[in-house]
């Protein structure tokens, strides 16, 4: 059909801001926590319920839901050429254990809102435009995260993903099969089908846009990230009898190692982010000298050379300060920093201008599924501010005006693919 | 009856060393761990099974089992005057989660062996001699420990004890009622009945006796102990976006606090014992800056003045190094050091001499139920060596010869109460 039946207001297309906001709040009730946040773990009953809600909305707007073997959810606005590589836009529906109402779900609902708006206007694009919700971005229940986009991009095998187990011993394989069993009629797309372009809207999860009083962040790239599992082995003993001089206390060794890491790695420069997020002490009994400490380190830096250097120093510092205990450092995630497609960045800036929203280039400090789409097709991200830069917390908050602006930018970036608006694909 | 029908070997009474050892190994099978240790938690199914075994042995030796409202198990060799305050000897049957085969259970079985030997020899003492297994000494499942002896001694109320819950939310009240329900015919003694004297045999749980090649430790007293719960409150944030300078990372604050505590408190002198045994991080997620760290500190020192000073310094150091986080220090256990009865210490030394065992005075670095009996009646403890000083560990080990020697010393210390041996109560 080409352009829409209904014409845009003053030449600029707009999504339905109230519908988008009410849907955000509706999904926030699925897995809602007493503190006002969300706990919606990957492949959980809550995620199944959110799929059901998404699919209801999709079908009522004339959109086509489907899935793939990795548990990604797709919702398509059908195009004239169903065999042409579609344009994808989305993010994820899972949250941190005490997460907020915007991280991930905003990008999915912004994309759904764009498709719904286009569908209501009778737009039939040349190729499919598809909203996607990637499986397990957060990695809270099944670690590490970004499973759906990594399996889609071929970064991790489906077999490796299915073998991961949660703290209760439940395998992704079983939880994933249960998810699919809950939607037996859902069409299956092949894993890793060709994609024409990928867009992801997200809250910034940092303080930059708010501090600059800027509405739209044109994301230039994602800072690199390395994660490590570190195990310190000492020897257990009786807290009341073992002389201090004779101890091999794994927690005391951790204190020495961590102090050195916080100082040298965490203090390397203003751009580094160094976090020990998870720590386990064994046997973790009140009157027993700890014999083992296991920790997870999250290290990020926008400069790949610095990131590589800090990773090496990290391992060396662990060795230096472990004695009289022993230490074992295992590298897990090794994701270098990446840059997004320049033409799509320009299209985002133009779209922001067309809705009279302020915009600025910004580096993503957090990882996103877009990291794994960037090598496959032109990809980019749209950031909106979040209050005090807070994310992964129950009081995470984004202003309704910013929520609407980000979705309107996404709409206007996608219009050329729909054969409307700017007229040319960027 | 007075003296026994069967006469002691060369004037010295001996327990049955093989029976004692085989009973130790039999109880080690109740709650046995794959690593060769024991996990027999207070008021668990395993403890009920160990009671059943103990009661079978008691009844077959003509001894009388009973209990009290605090879940202590008593096994009496009846005396001529059933109303006279009895002599008690024992320890505890519960273990650490990955505990060994001797800690606690040795003192109970040594006492049972002494009573069995006396019963076999037809001895009828003037007053009852009673083997006791105190409820929940370790405090692993229900914290803090020493519940049975504290309730018996009136240090803690039965109501307070019954209100404590384990990690699964099960109250002592329910677990205790279940224990008693498993033995409906068991006679009930009143809580805190008068006691003439108390003796406790135990492995040293330290390296001193082994290093001195000494078989019997004549315990002079128990070092003082303080425990603290410390909560560090920071603010959670996203590991990839929150700048290091803007963080209030509770785990980083812990690292600073703990480094200061290990250095100043743990390094104060050769006698201090400082342990952070339990640590909990929240939300303990890989990519979230920790907002809360909770830890348990175990601090011991034989000098009450030093112990008091270190407790004050500990709180001050927490305050000094917490910023930009906040810290809350809660004092839990506050048990000053105590000395044991001098006459009983002399009797133990004499008994060791009579069986030609080397002996030396020794301070107990670990806490024991005897701490709470000492204010009630003349009390003392008999230590035997354990390999490498290791306790609260699966490979905890005591030599059979030492196991027998400790029980023979206990027998010869108790003989005067039985109207045999030395002839006078110490």
Coordinates of N, CA, C and O in Angstrom, one line a residue, chain B residues 361-423:
Chain B
X361 N 47.9 -27.8 82.1 CA 46.8 -26.9 82.1 C 46.6 -26.2 80.7 O 47.6 -26.0 80.0
X362 N 45.4 -25.9 80.4 CA 45.2 -25.3 79.0 C 43.9 -24.4 79.1 O 43.0 -24.8 79.8
X363 N 44.0 -23.3 78.4 CA 42.8 -22.4 78.4 C 41.9 -22.9 77.2 O 42.5 -23.2 76.1
X364 N 40.6 -23.0 77.3 CA 39.8 -23.3 76.2 C 39.5 -22.1 75.3 O 39.0 -21.1 75.8
X365 N 39.9 -22.2 74.1 CA 39.7 -21.1 73.2 C 38.3 -21.1 72.6 O 37.8 -20.1 72.2
X366 N 37.7 -22.3 72.6 CA 36.3 -22.4 72.1 C 35.3 -22.3 73.3 O 35.7 -22.6 74.4
X367 N 34.1 -21.9 73.0 CA 33.1 -21.9 74.0 C 32.5 -23.3 74.2 O 32.5 -24.1 73.2
X368 N 32.0 -23.6 75.3 CA 31.4 -24.9 75.6 C 30.2 -24.7 76.6 O 30.2 -23.7 77.3
X369 N 29.3 -25.7 76.7 CA 28.2 -25.6 77.6 C 28.7 -25.4 79.0 O 28.0 -24.8 79.9
X370 N 29.9 -25.9 79.3 CA 30.4 -25.8 80.7 C 30.5 -24.4 81.2 O 30.5 -24.1 82.4
X371 N 30.6 -23.4 80.2 CA 30.6 -22.0 80.5 C 29.4 -21.7 81.4 O 29.5 -20.8 82.3
X372 N 28.2 -22.3 81.0 CA 27.0 -21.9 81.7 C 26.8 -22.7 83.0 O 25.9 -22.3 83.8
X373 N 27.4 -23.9 83.1 CA 27.3 -24.6 84.3 C 28.2 -24.1 85.4 O 27.9 -24.3 86.6
X374 N 29.4 -23.5 85.0 CA 30.3 -23.0 86.0 C 29.8 -22.1 87.1 O 30.2 -22.2 88.3
X375 N 28.8 -21.2 86.8 CA 28.3 -20.4 87.8 C 27.3 -21.1 88.8 O 27.0 -20.7 89.9
X376 N 26.9 -22.3 88.3 CA 25.9 -23.1 89.1 C 26.5 -24.1 90.1 O 25.9 -24.4 91.1
X377 N 27.6 -24.6 89.7 CA 28.2 -25.7 90.6 C 29.7 -25.9 90.2 O 30.1 -25.4 89.2
X378 N 30.5 -26.6 91.0 CA 31.9 -26.8 90.6 C 31.9 -27.5 89.3 O 31.2 -28.5 89.1
X379 N 32.6 -26.9 88.3 CA 32.6 -27.4 86.9 C 34.0 -27.5 86.4 O 34.9 -26.7 86.9
X380 N 34.3 -28.4 85.5 CA 35.6 -28.4 84.8 C 35.5 -29.2 83.5 O 34.5 -29.8 83.2
X381 N 36.6 -29.1 82.7 CA 36.6 -29.8 81.4 C 37.9 -30.5 81.3 O 39.0 -30.1 81.8
X382 N 37.8 -31.6 80.5 CA 38.9 -32.5 80.2 C 39.1 -32.4 78.7 O 38.2 -32.8 77.9
X383 N 40.3 -32.0 78.2 CA 40.6 -31.9 76.8 C 41.5 -33.1 76.4 O 42.4 -33.5 77.1
X384 N 41.2 -33.6 75.1 CA 42.2 -34.5 74.5 C 42.6 -33.9 73.2 O 41.9 -33.0 72.6
X385 N 43.8 -34.3 72.6 CA 44.3 -33.6 71.4 C 43.4 -34.0 70.2 O 42.7 -35.0 70.2
X386 N 43.4 -33.1 69.2 CA 42.8 -33.5 67.9 C 43.9 -33.1 66.8 O 44.7 -32.2 66.9
X387 N 43.9 -33.9 65.7 CA 44.9 -33.9 64.7 C 45.0 -32.5 64.1 O 44.0 -32.0 63.6
X388 N 46.2 -31.9 64.1 CA 46.5 -30.6 63.4 C 45.6 -29.5 64.0 O 45.5 -28.4 63.5
X389 N 45.0 -29.8 65.2 CA 44.2 -28.8 65.8 C 42.9 -28.5 65.1 O 42.2 -27.5 65.4
X390 N 42.5 -29.3 64.1 CA 41.4 -29.1 63.2 C 40.1 -29.5 63.9 O 40.0 -30.6 64.4
X391 N 39.1 -28.6 63.8 CA 37.7 -29.0 64.3 C 36.8 -28.2 63.4 O 37.2 -27.4 62.6
X392 N 35.5 -28.4 63.6 CA 34.4 -27.8 62.7 C 34.8 -28.1 61.2 O 34.7 -27.3 60.4
X393 N 35.3 -29.3 61.0 CA 35.7 -29.7 59.6 C 35.5 -31.2 59.5 O 35.6 -31.9 60.5
X394 N 35.3 -31.7 58.3 CA 34.9 -33.1 58.1 C 36.1 -34.0 58.5 O 35.9 -35.2 58.8
X395 N 37.3 -33.5 58.3 CA 38.5 -34.4 58.6 C 39.0 -34.3 60.0 O 40.1 -34.7 60.3
X396 N 38.2 -33.7 60.9 CA 38.5 -33.6 62.3 C 38.8 -35.1 62.8 O 38.1 -36.0 62.5
X397 N 39.8 -35.2 63.6 CA 40.2 -36.6 64.0 C 40.9 -36.6 65.4 O 41.6 -35.7 65.8
X398 N 40.5 -37.6 66.2 CA 41.2 -37.8 67.5 C 41.7 -39.3 67.5 O 41.0 -40.2 67.0
X399 N 42.9 -39.5 68.1 CA 43.4 -40.8 68.2 C 42.6 -41.7 69.2 O 42.3 -41.2 70.2
X400 N 42.4 -43.0 68.8 CA 41.7 -43.9 69.7 C 42.3 -43.9 71.1 O 41.6 -43.9 72.1
X401 N 43.6 -43.9 71.2 CA 44.3 -43.9 72.6 C 43.9 -42.7 73.4 O 43.7 -42.8 74.6
X402 N 43.8 -41.5 72.7 CA 43.5 -40.3 73.4 C 42.0 -40.3 73.8 O 41.6 -39.8 74.9
X403 N 41.2 -40.8 72.9 CA 39.7 -41.0 73.2 C 39.5 -41.8 74.5 O 38.8 -41.4 75.4
X404 N 40.2 -42.9 74.6 CA 40.1 -43.8 75.7 C 40.7 -43.1 77.0 O 40.1 -43.2 78.1
X405 N 41.8 -42.4 76.8 CA 42.4 -41.8 78.0 C 41.5 -40.7 78.6 O 41.4 -40.6 79.8
X406 N 40.9 -39.9 77.8 CA 40.0 -38.8 78.3 C 38.8 -39.4 79.0 O 38.5 -38.9 80.1
X407 N 38.3 -40.5 78.5 CA 37.2 -41.2 79.2 C 37.6 -41.8 80.5 O 36.9 -41.8 81.5
X408 N 38.8 -42.4 80.5 CA 39.4 -43.0 81.8 C 39.6 -41.9 82.8 O 39.4 -42.2 84.0
X409 N 40.1 -40.7 82.4 CA 40.2 -39.6 83.3 C 38.9 -39.2 83.9 O 38.7 -39.1 85.1
X410 N 37.9 -39.1 83.0 CA 36.5 -38.8 83.5 C 36.0 -39.8 84.5 O 35.5 -39.5 85.6
X411 N 36.2 -41.1 84.2 CA 35.8 -42.2 85.1 C 36.5 -42.0 86.5 O 35.8 -42.1 87.5
X412 N 37.8 -41.8 86.5 CA 38.5 -41.7 87.8 C 38.2 -40.4 88.5 O 38.3 -40.4 89.8
X413 N 37.8 -39.4 87.8 CA 37.3 -38.1 88.5 C 35.9 -38.4 89.1 O 35.6 -37.9 90.2
X414 N 35.1 -39.2 88.5 CA 33.8 -39.4 89.0 C 33.7 -40.5 90.1 O 32.7 -40.6 90.8
X415 N 34.8 -41.3 90.1 CA 34.7 -42.5 91.1 C 34.4 -42.0 92.5 O 33.6 -42.7 93.2
X416 N 35.0 -40.9 93.0 CA 34.6 -40.5 94.4 C 33.1 -40.3 94.6 O 32.6 -40.7 95.6
X417 N 32.5 -39.8 93.5 CA 31.0 -39.6 93.6 C 30.3 -40.9 93.7 O 29.2 -41.1 94.2
X418 N 31.0 -42.0 93.1 CA 30.4 -43.3 93.0 C 30.7 -44.1 94.3 O 30.3 -45.2 94.4
X419 N 31.5 -43.4 95.2 CA 31.8 -44.1 96.4 C 33.0 -45.1 96.2 O 33.2 -46.0 97.0
X420 N 33.7 -44.9 95.1 CA 34.9 -45.8 94.9 C 36.1 -45.0 94.5 O 36.0 -43.8 94.4
X421 N 37.2 -45.6 94.4 CA 38.4 -44.9 93.9 C 39.0 -44.0 95.0 O 39.2 -44.5 96.2
X422 N 39.2 -42.7 94.7 CA 39.9 -41.8 95.6 C 39.3 -41.7 97.0 O 40.0 -41.3 97.9
X423 N 38.0 -42.0 97.0 CA 37.4 -42.0 98.3 C 36.7 -40.7 98.8 O 35.8 -40.7 99.5

